Amino acid sequence: MPYEYSGNFQQNTRLKYVKATTLTKPTGGGVTQIELPKAGILGGLAVQISATVAGSLSAPNAGGLASIIKRIQLRVNAGQTIFDMSGVGYAYLLSQFIQDNYDQTVGTDLQLAVTTGTKNLDIFLPVALNTRDELGLIMLQNMQTIVTLIIEWEADATVATGATVTATANPVMWVYEVPSNPNDIPPLDTIHQVLETASTIGGAGDSDYQISIGSTLVGVYH
């Protein structure tokens, strides 16, 4: 029989929270990455990040503790980037707009100034458009699909002069069970991308921003 979506995905699935492999920040900064397990349908990714700053600090980064995360990405091997943002971009902008305009990581230290001590830098990566609609879900239970989480950690000296930063990231996947009836699986032919770009403002006056074409926009935040 041809595939015909029944519309019963929500009634015939279960949402699970599955911990993935821990990522440990390299000494001095650098890149860490993991491949997500091949199980279920991915709706979101909560990354619980604990960072410890030590040393005699001077010239702290103006971006605050969010600057420890230089870049965080979620990529699919089909050539699509699902999520690509800096820690600063997430902390001061995106966190207010993701999912249902509710900050999933309220209470973190991301927006605080760089000081010594152990800090909470949790980040939520929205894969689906929101918690209601099924747009953007990614089927992990597929040998051909490889989803990779990449965290680029800022150099310690850029976070603050004299700083030593250690950190671990514990990803927790929001995963839906695959329904036993194939007709209960929603269409998975649409991806939801969250991409950050930066442009330099040369001086006073109007500054035009060229919006990328080729997709349907659901939000542009500045």
mmCIF file with all atom_site columns, N, CA and C in Angstrom, residues 102-172:
data_model
loop_
_atom_site.group_PDB
_atom_site.id
_atom_site.type_symbol
_atom_site.label_atom_id
_atom_site.label_alt_id
_atom_site.label_comp_id
_atom_site.label_asym_id
_atom_site.label_entity_id
_atom_site.label_seq_id
_atom_site.pdbx_PDB_ins_code
_atom_site.Cartn_x
_atom_site.Cartn_y
_atom_site.Cartn_z
_atom_site.occupancy
_atom_site.B_iso_or_equiv
_atom_site.pdbx_formal_charge
_atom_site.auth_seq_id
_atom_site.auth_comp_id
_atom_site.auth_asym_id
_atom_site.auth_atom_id
_atom_site.pdbx_PDB_model_num
ATOM 1   N N  . TYR A 1 102 ? 9.957  30.264 24.695 1.00 0.00 ? 102 TYR A N  1
ATOM 2   C CA . TYR A 1 102 ? 10.232 30.022 26.107 1.00 0.00 ? 102 TYR A CA 1
ATOM 3   C C  . TYR A 1 102 ? 11.678 29.575 26.233 1.00 0.00 ? 102 TYR A C  1
ATOM 4   N N  . ASP A 1 103 ? 12.434 30.290 27.034 1.00 0.00 ? 103 ASP A N  1
ATOM 5   C CA . ASP A 1 103 ? 13.846 29.978 27.208 1.00 0.00 ? 103 ASP A CA 1
ATOM 6   C C  . ASP A 1 103 ? 13.998 28.626 27.898 1.00 0.00 ? 103 ASP A C  1
ATOM 7   N N  . GLN A 1 104 ? 14.484 27.633 27.139 1.00 0.00 ? 104 GLN A N  1
ATOM 8   C CA . GLN A 1 104 ? 14.618 26.278 27.673 1.00 0.00 ? 104 GLN A CA 1
ATOM 9   C C  . GLN A 1 104 ? 15.748 26.171 28.704 1.00 0.00 ? 104 GLN A C  1
ATOM 10  N N  . THR A 1 105 ? 16.637 27.133 28.730 1.00 0.00 ? 105 THR A N  1
ATOM 11  C CA . THR A 1 105 ? 17.803 27.042 29.609 1.00 0.00 ? 105 THR A CA 1
ATOM 12  C C  . THR A 1 105 ? 17.854 28.223 30.588 1.00 0.00 ? 105 THR A C  1
ATOM 13  N N  . VAL A 1 106 ? 16.699 28.677 31.016 1.00 0.00 ? 106 VAL A N  1
ATOM 14  C CA . VAL A 1 106 ? 16.651 29.786 31.974 1.00 0.00 ? 106 VAL A CA 1
ATOM 15  C C  . VAL A 1 106 ? 17.421 29.402 33.236 1.00 0.00 ? 106 VAL A C  1
ATOM 16  N N  . GLY A 1 107 ? 18.166 30.356 33.779 1.00 0.00 ? 107 GLY A N  1
ATOM 17  C CA . GLY A 1 107 ? 18.940 30.095 34.983 1.00 0.00 ? 107 GLY A CA 1
ATOM 18  C C  . GLY A 1 107 ? 20.386 29.755 34.728 1.00 0.00 ? 107 GLY A C  1
ATOM 19  N N  . THR A 1 108 ? 20.801 29.725 33.468 1.00 0.00 ? 108 THR A N  1
ATOM 20  C CA . THR A 1 108 ? 22.199 29.444 33.184 1.00 0.00 ? 108 THR A CA 1
ATOM 21  C C  . THR A 1 108 ? 23.052 30.685 33.454 1.00 0.00 ? 108 THR A C  1
ATOM 22  N N  . ASP A 1 109 ? 24.376 30.468 33.416 1.00 0.00 ? 109 ASP A N  1
ATOM 23  C CA . ASP A 1 109 ? 25.322 31.565 33.648 1.00 0.00 ? 109 ASP A CA 1
ATOM 24  C C  . ASP A 1 109 ? 25.844 32.175 32.348 1.00 0.00 ? 109 ASP A C  1
ATOM 25  N N  . LEU A 1 110 ? 25.245 31.839 31.222 1.00 0.00 ? 110 LEU A N  1
ATOM 26  C CA . LEU A 1 110 ? 25.778 32.248 29.923 1.00 0.00 ? 110 LEU A CA 1
ATOM 27  C C  . LEU A 1 110 ? 25.971 33.758 29.804 1.00 0.00 ? 110 LEU A C  1
ATOM 28  N N  . GLN A 1 111 ? 25.062 34.537 30.361 1.00 0.00 ? 111 GLN A N  1
ATOM 29  C CA . GLN A 1 111 ? 25.134 35.987 30.191 1.00 0.00 ? 111 GLN A CA 1
ATOM 30  C C  . GLN A 1 111 ? 25.927 36.692 31.290 1.00 0.00 ? 111 GLN A C  1
ATOM 31  N N  . LEU A 1 112 ? 26.489 35.926 32.208 1.00 0.00 ? 112 LEU A N  1
ATOM 32  C CA . LEU A 1 112 ? 27.271 36.539 33.280 1.00 0.00 ? 112 LEU A CA 1
ATOM 33  C C  . LEU A 1 112 ? 28.689 36.844 32.821 1.00 0.00 ? 112 LEU A C  1
ATOM 34  N N  . ALA A 1 113 ? 29.331 37.797 33.501 1.00 0.00 ? 113 ALA A N  1
ATOM 35  C CA . ALA A 1 113 ? 30.712 38.148 33.191 1.00 0.00 ? 113 ALA A CA 1
ATOM 36  C C  . ALA A 1 113 ? 31.644 36.986 33.539 1.00 0.00 ? 113 ALA A C  1
ATOM 37  N N  . VAL A 1 114 ? 32.787 36.959 32.904 1.00 0.00 ? 114 VAL A N  1
ATOM 38  C CA . VAL A 1 114 ? 33.771 35.902 33.135 1.00 0.00 ? 114 VAL A CA 1
ATOM 39  C C  . VAL A 1 114 ? 34.402 36.080 34.512 1.00 0.00 ? 114 VAL A C  1
ATOM 40  N N  . THR A 1 115 ? 34.169 35.092 35.368 1.00 0.00 ? 115 THR A N  1
ATOM 41  C CA . THR A 1 115 ? 34.782 35.062 36.697 1.00 0.00 ? 115 THR A CA 1
ATOM 42  C C  . THR A 1 115 ? 35.194 33.626 36.986 1.00 0.00 ? 115 THR A C  1
ATOM 43  N N  . THR A 1 116 ? 35.980 33.441 38.003 1.00 0.00 ? 116 THR A N  1
ATOM 44  C CA . THR A 1 116 ? 36.409 32.088 38.355 1.00 0.00 ? 116 THR A CA 1
ATOM 45  C C  . THR A 1 116 ? 35.263 31.317 39.024 1.00 0.00 ? 116 THR A C  1
ATOM 46  N N  . GLY A 1 117 ? 35.375 29.994 38.958 1.00 0.00 ? 117 GLY A N  1
ATOM 47  C CA . GLY A 1 117 ? 34.365 29.143 39.573 1.00 0.00 ? 117 GLY A CA 1
ATOM 48  C C  . GLY A 1 117 ? 33.751 28.194 38.561 1.00 0.00 ? 117 GLY A C  1
ATOM 49  N N  . THR A 1 118 ? 32.839 27.360 39.007 1.00 0.00 ? 118 THR A N  1
ATOM 50  C CA . THR A 1 118 ? 32.153 26.402 38.149 1.00 0.00 ? 118 THR A CA 1
ATOM 51  C C  . THR A 1 118 ? 30.852 27.012 37.657 1.00 0.00 ? 118 THR A C  1
ATOM 52  N N  . LYS A 1 119 ? 30.625 26.948 36.356 1.00 0.00 ? 119 LYS A N  1
ATOM 53  C CA . LYS A 1 119 ? 29.513 27.651 35.715 1.00 0.00 ? 119 LYS A CA 1
ATOM 54  C C  . LYS A 1 119 ? 28.613 26.686 34.944 1.00 0.00 ? 119 LYS A C  1
ATOM 55  N N  . ASN A 1 120 ? 27.345 27.071 34.833 1.00 0.00 ? 120 ASN A N  1
ATOM 56  C CA . ASN A 1 120 ? 26.344 26.306 34.081 1.00 0.00 ? 120 ASN A CA 1
ATOM 57  C C  . ASN A 1 120 ? 26.114 27.001 32.737 1.00 0.00 ? 120 ASN A C  1
ATOM 58  N N  . LEU A 1 121 ? 26.459 26.320 31.640 1.00 0.00 ? 121 LEU A N  1
ATOM 59  C CA . LEU A 1 121 ? 26.357 26.912 30.304 1.00 0.00 ? 121 LEU A CA 1
ATOM 60  C C  . LEU A 1 121 ? 25.416 26.100 29.405 1.00 0.00 ? 121 LEU A C  1
ATOM 61  N N  . ASP A 1 122 ? 24.319 25.614 29.949 1.00 0.00 ? 122 ASP A N  1
ATOM 62  C CA . ASP A 1 122 ? 23.411 24.753 29.192 1.00 0.00 ? 122 ASP A CA 1
ATOM 63  C C  . ASP A 1 122 ? 22.865 25.449 27.945 1.00 0.00 ? 122 ASP A C  1
ATOM 64  N N  . ILE A 1 123 ? 22.706 24.653 26.882 1.00 0.00 ? 123 ILE A N  1
ATOM 65  C CA . ILE A 1 123 ? 22.197 25.146 25.602 1.00 0.00 ? 123 ILE A CA 1
ATOM 66  C C  . ILE A 1 123 ? 21.169 24.145 25.073 1.00 0.00 ? 123 ILE A C  1
ATOM 67  N N  . PHE A 1 124 ? 20.110 24.646 24.433 1.00 0.00 ? 124 PHE A N  1
ATOM 68  C CA . PHE A 1 124 ? 19.118 23.768 23.808 1.00 0.00 ? 124 PHE A CA 1
ATOM 69  C C  . PHE A 1 124 ? 19.133 23.992 22.301 1.00 0.00 ? 124 PHE A C  1
ATOM 70  N N  . LEU A 1 125 ? 19.291 22.908 21.554 1.00 0.00 ? 125 LEU A N  1
ATOM 71  C CA . LEU A 1 125 ? 19.295 22.966 20.094 1.00 0.00 ? 125 LEU A CA 1
ATOM 72  C C  . LEU A 1 125 ? 17.941 22.489 19.585 1.00 0.00 ? 125 LEU A C  1
ATOM 73  N N  . PRO A 1 126 ? 17.107 23.387 19.041 1.00 0.00 ? 126 PRO A N  1
ATOM 74  C CA . PRO A 1 126 ? 15.802 22.974 18.536 1.00 0.00 ? 126 PRO A CA 1
ATOM 75  C C  . PRO A 1 126 ? 15.943 22.301 17.172 1.00 0.00 ? 126 PRO A C  1
ATOM 76  N N  . VAL A 1 127 ? 15.534 21.047 17.075 1.00 0.00 ? 127 VAL A N  1
ATOM 77  C CA . VAL A 1 127 ? 15.578 20.322 15.802 1.00 0.00 ? 127 VAL A CA 1
ATOM 78  C C  . VAL A 1 127 ? 14.237 20.464 15.088 1.00 0.00 ? 127 VAL A C  1
ATOM 79  N N  . ALA A 1 128 ? 13.148 20.126 15.773 1.00 0.00 ? 128 ALA A N  1
ATOM 80  C CA . ALA A 1 128 ? 11.814 20.368 15.234 1.00 0.00 ? 128 ALA A CA 1
ATOM 81  C C  . ALA A 1 128 ? 11.498 21.860 15.338 1.00 0.00 ? 128 ALA A C  1
ATOM 82  N N  . LEU A 1 129 ? 10.527 22.297 14.560 1.00 0.00 ? 129 LEU A N  1
ATOM 83  C CA . LEU A 1 129 ? 10.156 23.718 14.562 1.00 0.00 ? 129 LEU A CA 1
ATOM 84  C C  . LEU A 1 129 ? 9.719  24.174 15.944 1.00 0.00 ? 129 LEU A C  1
ATOM 85  N N  . ASN A 1 130 ? 8.925  23.345 16.622 1.00 0.00 ? 130 ASN A N  1
ATOM 86  C CA . ASN A 1 130 ? 8.481  23.636 17.979 1.00 0.00 ? 130 ASN A CA 1
ATOM 87  C C  . ASN A 1 130 ? 7.981  22.342 18.609 1.00 0.00 ? 130 ASN A C  1
ATOM 88  N N  . THR A 1 131 ? 7.400  22.437 19.791 1.00 0.00 ? 131 THR A N  1
ATOM 89  C CA . THR A 1 131 ? 6.942  21.234 20.489 1.00 0.00 ? 131 THR A CA 1
ATOM 90  C C  . THR A 1 131 ? 5.570  20.768 20.031 1.00 0.00 ? 131 THR A C  1
ATOM 91  N N  . ARG A 1 132 ? 4.930  21.529 19.165 1.00 0.00 ? 132 ARG A N  1
ATOM 92  C CA . ARG A 1 132 ? 3.592  21.180 18.692 1.00 0.00 ? 132 ARG A CA 1
ATOM 93  C C  . ARG A 1 132 ? 3.607  20.574 17.293 1.00 0.00 ? 132 ARG A C  1
ATOM 94  N N  . ASP A 1 133 ? 4.300  21.242 16.370 1.00 0.00 ? 133 ASP A N  1
ATOM 95  C CA . ASP A 1 133 ? 4.312  20.809 14.972 1.00 0.00 ? 133 ASP A CA 1
ATOM 96  C C  . ASP A 1 133 ? 5.386  19.753 14.743 1.00 0.00 ? 133 ASP A C  1
ATOM 97  N N  . GLU A 1 134 ? 5.203  18.956 13.695 1.00 0.00 ? 134 GLU A N  1
ATOM 98  C CA . GLU A 1 134 ? 6.115  17.847 13.409 1.00 0.00 ? 134 GLU A CA 1
ATOM 99  C C  . GLU A 1 134 ? 7.143  18.200 12.332 1.00 0.00 ? 134 GLU A C  1
ATOM 100 N N  . LEU A 1 135 ? 7.212  19.460 11.943 1.00 0.00 ? 135 LEU A N  1
ATOM 101 C CA . LEU A 1 135 ? 8.170  19.890 10.928 1.00 0.00 ? 135 LEU A CA 1
ATOM 102 C C  . LEU A 1 135 ? 9.588  19.865 11.487 1.00 0.00 ? 135 LEU A C  1
ATOM 103 N N  . GLY A 1 136 ? 10.504 19.261 10.750 1.00 0.00 ? 136 GLY A N  1
ATOM 104 C CA . GLY A 1 136 ? 11.906 19.299 11.122 1.00 0.00 ? 136 GLY A CA 1
ATOM 105 C C  . GLY A 1 136 ? 12.417 18.080 11.861 1.00 0.00 ? 136 GLY A C  1
ATOM 106 N N  . LEU A 1 137 ? 11.553 17.148 12.204 1.00 0.00 ? 137 LEU A N  1
ATOM 107 C CA . LEU A 1 137 ? 12.007 15.942 12.894 1.00 0.00 ? 137 LEU A CA 1
ATOM 108 C C  . LEU A 1 137 ? 12.991 15.166 12.018 1.00 0.00 ? 137 LEU A C  1
ATOM 109 N N  . ILE A 1 138 ? 13.969 14.536 12.654 1.00 0.00 ? 138 ILE A N  1
ATOM 110 C CA . ILE A 1 138 ? 15.000 13.788 11.921 1.00 0.00 ? 138 ILE A CA 1
ATOM 111 C C  . ILE A 1 138 ? 14.969 12.329 12.357 1.00 0.00 ? 138 ILE A C  1
ATOM 112 N N  . MET A 1 139 ? 14.859 11.432 11.384 1.00 0.00 ? 139 MET A N  1
ATOM 113 C CA . MET A 1 139 ? 14.881 10.003 11.665 1.00 0.00 ? 139 MET A CA 1
ATOM 114 C C  . MET A 1 139 ? 16.325 9.559  11.910 1.00 0.00 ? 139 MET A C  1
ATOM 115 N N  . LEU A 1 140 ? 16.623 9.196  13.161 1.00 0.00 ? 140 LEU A N  1
ATOM 116 C CA . LEU A 1 140 ? 17.955 8.692  13.498 1.00 0.00 ? 140 LEU A CA 1
ATOM 117 C C  . LEU A 1 140 ? 18.081 7.204  13.208 1.00 0.00 ? 140 LEU A C  1
ATOM 118 N N  . GLN A 1 141 ? 16.966 6.487  13.233 1.00 0.00 ? 141 GLN A N  1
ATOM 119 C CA . GLN A 1 141 ? 16.948 5.036  13.086 1.00 0.00 ? 141 GLN A CA 1
ATOM 120 C C  . GLN A 1 141 ? 17.104 4.657  11.614 1.00 0.00 ? 141 GLN A C  1
ATOM 121 N N  . ASN A 1 142 ? 18.244 5.014  11.058 1.00 0.00 ? 142 ASN A N  1
ATOM 122 C CA . ASN A 1 142 ? 18.491 4.881  9.629  1.00 0.00 ? 142 ASN A CA 1
ATOM 123 C C  . ASN A 1 142 ? 20.001 4.764  9.427  1.00 0.00 ? 142 ASN A C  1
ATOM 124 N N  . MET A 1 143 ? 20.462 3.687  8.834  1.00 0.00 ? 143 MET A N  1
ATOM 125 C CA . MET A 1 143 ? 21.899 3.469  8.673  1.00 0.00 ? 143 MET A CA 1
ATOM 126 C C  . MET A 1 143 ? 22.537 4.473  7.735  1.00 0.00 ? 143 MET A C  1
ATOM 127 N N  . GLN A 1 144 ? 21.732 5.095  6.879  1.00 0.00 ? 144 GLN A N  1
ATOM 128 C CA . GLN A 1 144 ? 22.274 6.053  5.919  1.00 0.00 ? 144 GLN A CA 1
ATOM 129 C C  . GLN A 1 144 ? 22.392 7.466  6.498  1.00 0.00 ? 144 GLN A C  1
ATOM 130 N N  . THR A 1 145 ? 21.753 7.703  7.621  1.00 0.00 ? 145 THR A N  1
ATOM 131 C CA . THR A 1 145 ? 21.747 9.040  8.203  1.00 0.00 ? 145 THR A CA 1
ATOM 132 C C  . THR A 1 145 ? 22.738 9.124  9.367  1.00 0.00 ? 145 THR A C  1
ATOM 133 N N  . ILE A 1 146 ? 23.630 10.100 9.288  1.00 0.00 ? 146 ILE A N  1
ATOM 134 C CA . ILE A 1 146 ? 24.605 10.340 10.360 1.00 0.00 ? 146 ILE A CA 1
ATOM 135 C C  . ILE A 1 146 ? 24.415 11.777 10.850 1.00 0.00 ? 146 ILE A C  1
ATOM 136 N N  . VAL A 1 147 ? 24.076 11.917 12.116 1.00 0.00 ? 147 VAL A N  1
ATOM 137 C CA . VAL A 1 147 ? 23.893 13.239 12.720 1.00 0.00 ? 147 VAL A CA 1
ATOM 138 C C  . VAL A 1 147 ? 25.031 13.474 13.705 1.00 0.00 ? 147 VAL A C  1
ATOM 139 N N  . THR A 1 148 ? 25.740 14.574 13.528 1.00 0.00 ? 148 THR A N  1
ATOM 140 C CA . THR A 1 148 ? 26.946 14.850 14.319 1.00 0.00 ? 148 THR A CA 1
ATOM 141 C C  . THR A 1 148 ? 26.790 16.148 15.102 1.00 0.00 ? 148 THR A C  1
ATOM 142 N N  . LEU A 1 149 ? 27.084 16.076 16.396 1.00 0.00 ? 149 LEU A N  1
ATOM 143 C CA . LEU A 1 149 ? 27.133 17.265 17.249 1.00 0.00 ? 149 LEU A CA 1
ATOM 144 C C  . LEU A 1 149 ? 28.584 17.716 17.358 1.00 0.00 ? 149 LEU A C  1
ATOM 145 N N  . ILE A 1 150 ? 28.829 18.988 17.070 1.00 0.00 ? 150 ILE A N  1
ATOM 146 C CA . ILE A 1 150 ? 30.181 19.547 17.082 1.00 0.00 ? 150 ILE A CA 1
ATOM 147 C C  . ILE A 1 150 ? 30.206 20.764 18.005 1.00 0.00 ? 150 ILE A C  1
ATOM 148 N N  . ILE A 1 151 ? 31.127 20.760 18.950 1.00 0.00 ? 151 ILE A N  1
ATOM 149 C CA . ILE A 1 151 ? 31.321 21.927 19.808 1.00 0.00 ? 151 ILE A CA 1
ATOM 150 C C  . ILE A 1 151 ? 32.743 22.430 19.619 1.00 0.00 ? 151 ILE A C  1
ATOM 151 N N  . GLU A 1 152 ? 32.864 23.693 19.233 1.00 0.00 ? 152 GLU A N  1
ATOM 152 C CA . GLU A 1 152 ? 34.173 24.347 19.145 1.00 0.00 ? 152 GLU A CA 1
ATOM 153 C C  . GLU A 1 152 ? 34.333 25.232 20.372 1.00 0.00 ? 152 GLU A C  1
ATOM 154 N N  . TRP A 1 153 ? 35.347 24.925 21.170 1.00 0.00 ? 153 TRP A N  1
ATOM 155 C CA . TRP A 1 153 ? 35.589 25.649 22.419 1.00 0.00 ? 153 TRP A CA 1
ATOM 156 C C  . TRP A 1 153 ? 36.570 26.789 22.163 1.00 0.00 ? 153 TRP A C  1
ATOM 157 N N  . GLU A 1 154 ? 36.262 27.944 22.709 1.00 0.00 ? 154 GLU A N  1
ATOM 158 C CA . GLU A 1 154 ? 37.125 29.111 22.534 1.00 0.00 ? 154 GLU A CA 1
ATOM 159 C C  . GLU A 1 154 ? 38.461 28.900 23.259 1.00 0.00 ? 154 GLU A C  1
ATOM 160 N N  . ALA A 1 155 ? 39.515 29.493 22.716 1.00 0.00 ? 155 ALA A N  1
ATOM 161 C CA . ALA A 1 155 ? 40.820 29.444 23.369 1.00 0.00 ? 155 ALA A CA 1
ATOM 162 C C  . ALA A 1 155 ? 40.736 30.119 24.737 1.00 0.00 ? 155 ALA A C  1
ATOM 163 N N  . ASP A 1 156 ? 41.383 29.517 25.727 1.00 0.00 ? 156 ASP A N  1
ATOM 164 C CA . ASP A 1 156 ? 41.313 30.047 27.097 1.00 0.00 ? 156 ASP A CA 1
ATOM 165 C C  . ASP A 1 156 ? 41.728 31.510 27.159 1.00 0.00 ? 156 ASP A C  1
ATOM 166 N N  . ALA A 1 157 ? 42.774 31.864 26.429 1.00 0.00 ? 157 ALA A N  1
ATOM 167 C CA . ALA A 1 157 ? 43.287 33.232 26.487 1.00 0.00 ? 157 ALA A CA 1
ATOM 168 C C  . ALA A 1 157 ? 42.304 34.236 25.903 1.00 0.00 ? 157 ALA A C  1
ATOM 169 N N  . THR A 1 158 ? 41.388 33.779 25.038 1.00 0.00 ? 158 THR A N  1
ATOM 170 C CA . THR A 1 158 ? 40.373 34.666 24.481 1.00 0.00 ? 158 THR A CA 1
ATOM 171 C C  . THR A 1 158 ? 39.215 34.846 25.444 1.00 0.00 ? 158 THR A C  1
ATOM 172 N N  . VAL A 1 159 ? 38.957 33.841 26.260 1.00 0.00 ? 159 VAL A N  1
ATOM 173 C CA . VAL A 1 159 ? 37.921 33.969 27.302 1.00 0.00 ? 159 VAL A CA 1
ATOM 174 C C  . VAL A 1 159 ? 38.358 35.014 28.325 1.00 0.00 ? 159 VAL A C  1
ATOM 175 N N  . ALA A 1 160 ? 39.616 34.959 28.737 1.00 0.00 ? 160 ALA A N  1
ATOM 176 C CA . ALA A 1 160 ? 40.202 35.960 29.624 1.00 0.00 ? 160 ALA A CA 1
ATOM 177 C C  . ALA A 1 160 ? 41.693 35.697 29.698 1.00 0.00 ? 160 ALA A C  1
ATOM 178 N N  . THR A 1 161 ? 42.453 36.756 29.794 1.00 0.00 ? 161 THR A N  1
ATOM 179 C CA . THR A 1 161 ? 43.899 36.600 29.964 1.00 0.00 ? 161 THR A CA 1
ATOM 180 C C  . THR A 1 161 ? 44.174 35.941 31.322 1.00 0.00 ? 161 THR A C  1
ATOM 181 N N  . GLY A 1 162 ? 45.004 34.891 31.294 1.00 0.00 ? 162 GLY A N  1
ATOM 182 C CA . GLY A 1 162 ? 45.335 34.176 32.523 1.00 0.00 ? 162 GLY A CA 1
ATOM 183 C C  . GLY A 1 162 ? 44.343 33.092 32.904 1.00 0.00 ? 162 GLY A C  1
ATOM 184 N N  . ALA A 1 163 ? 43.318 32.866 32.067 1.00 0.00 ? 163 ALA A N  1
ATOM 185 C CA . ALA A 1 163 ? 42.282 31.889 32.412 1.00 0.00 ? 163 ALA A CA 1
ATOM 186 C C  . ALA A 1 163 ? 42.695 30.471 32.029 1.00 0.00 ? 163 ALA A C  1
ATOM 187 N N  . THR A 1 164 ? 42.274 29.522 32.829 1.00 0.00 ? 164 THR A N  1
ATOM 188 C CA . THR A 1 164 ? 42.322 28.098 32.492 1.00 0.00 ? 164 THR A CA 1
ATOM 189 C C  . THR A 1 164 ? 40.896 27.585 32.573 1.00 0.00 ? 164 THR A C  1
ATOM 190 N N  . VAL A 1 165 ? 40.391 27.110 31.445 1.00 0.00 ? 165 VAL A N  1
ATOM 191 C CA . VAL A 1 165 ? 38.993 26.694 31.379 1.00 0.00 ? 165 VAL A CA 1
ATOM 192 C C  . VAL A 1 165 ? 38.918 25.193 31.130 1.00 0.00 ? 165 VAL A C  1
ATOM 193 N N  . THR A 1 166 ? 38.226 24.483 31.986 1.00 0.00 ? 166 THR A N  1
ATOM 194 C CA . THR A 1 166 ? 37.922 23.073 31.768 1.00 0.00 ? 166 THR A CA 1
ATOM 195 C C  . THR A 1 166 ? 36.407 22.950 31.658 1.00 0.00 ? 166 THR A C  1
ATOM 196 N N  . ALA A 1 167 ? 35.939 21.995 30.842 1.00 0.00 ? 167 ALA A N  1
ATOM 197 C CA . ALA A 1 167 ? 34.493 21.885 30.637 1.00 0.00 ? 167 ALA A CA 1
ATOM 198 C C  . ALA A 1 167 ? 34.121 20.506 30.119 1.00 0.00 ? 167 ALA A C  1
ATOM 199 N N  . THR A 1 168 ? 32.910 20.107 30.421 1.00 0.00 ? 168 THR A N  1
ATOM 200 C CA . THR A 1 168 ? 32.321 18.892 29.857 1.00 0.00 ? 168 THR A CA 1
ATOM 201 C C  . THR A 1 168 ? 30.920 19.220 29.367 1.00 0.00 ? 168 THR A C  1
ATOM 202 N N  . ALA A 1 169 ? 30.514 18.544 28.301 1.00 0.00 ? 169 ALA A N  1
ATOM 203 C CA . ALA A 1 169 ? 29.181 18.727 27.739 1.00 0.00 ? 169 ALA A CA 1
ATOM 204 C C  . ALA A 1 169 ? 28.481 17.377 27.688 1.00 0.00 ? 169 ALA A C  1
ATOM 205 N N  . ASN A 1 170 ? 27.294 17.313 28.249 1.00 0.00 ? 170 ASN A N  1
ATOM 206 C CA . ASN A 1 170 ? 26.500 16.085 28.270 1.00 0.00 ? 170 ASN A CA 1
ATOM 207 C C  . ASN A 1 170 ? 25.241 16.293 27.428 1.00 0.00 ? 170 ASN A C  1
ATOM 208 N N  . PRO A 1 171 ? 25.220 15.798 26.190 1.00 0.00 ? 171 PRO A N  1
ATOM 209 C CA . PRO A 1 171 ? 24.034 15.966 25.344 1.00 0.00 ? 171 PRO A CA 1
ATOM 210 C C  . PRO A 1 171 ? 22.917 15.020 25.788 1.00 0.00 ? 171 PRO A C  1
ATOM 211 N N  . VAL A 1 172 ? 21.719 15.539 25.827 1.00 0.00 ? 172 VAL A N  1
ATOM 212 C CA . VAL A 1 172 ? 20.535 14.739 26.128 1.00 0.00 ? 172 VAL A CA 1
ATOM 213 C C  . VAL A 1 172 ? 19.555 14.911 24.962 1.00 0.00 ? 172 VAL A C  1
#
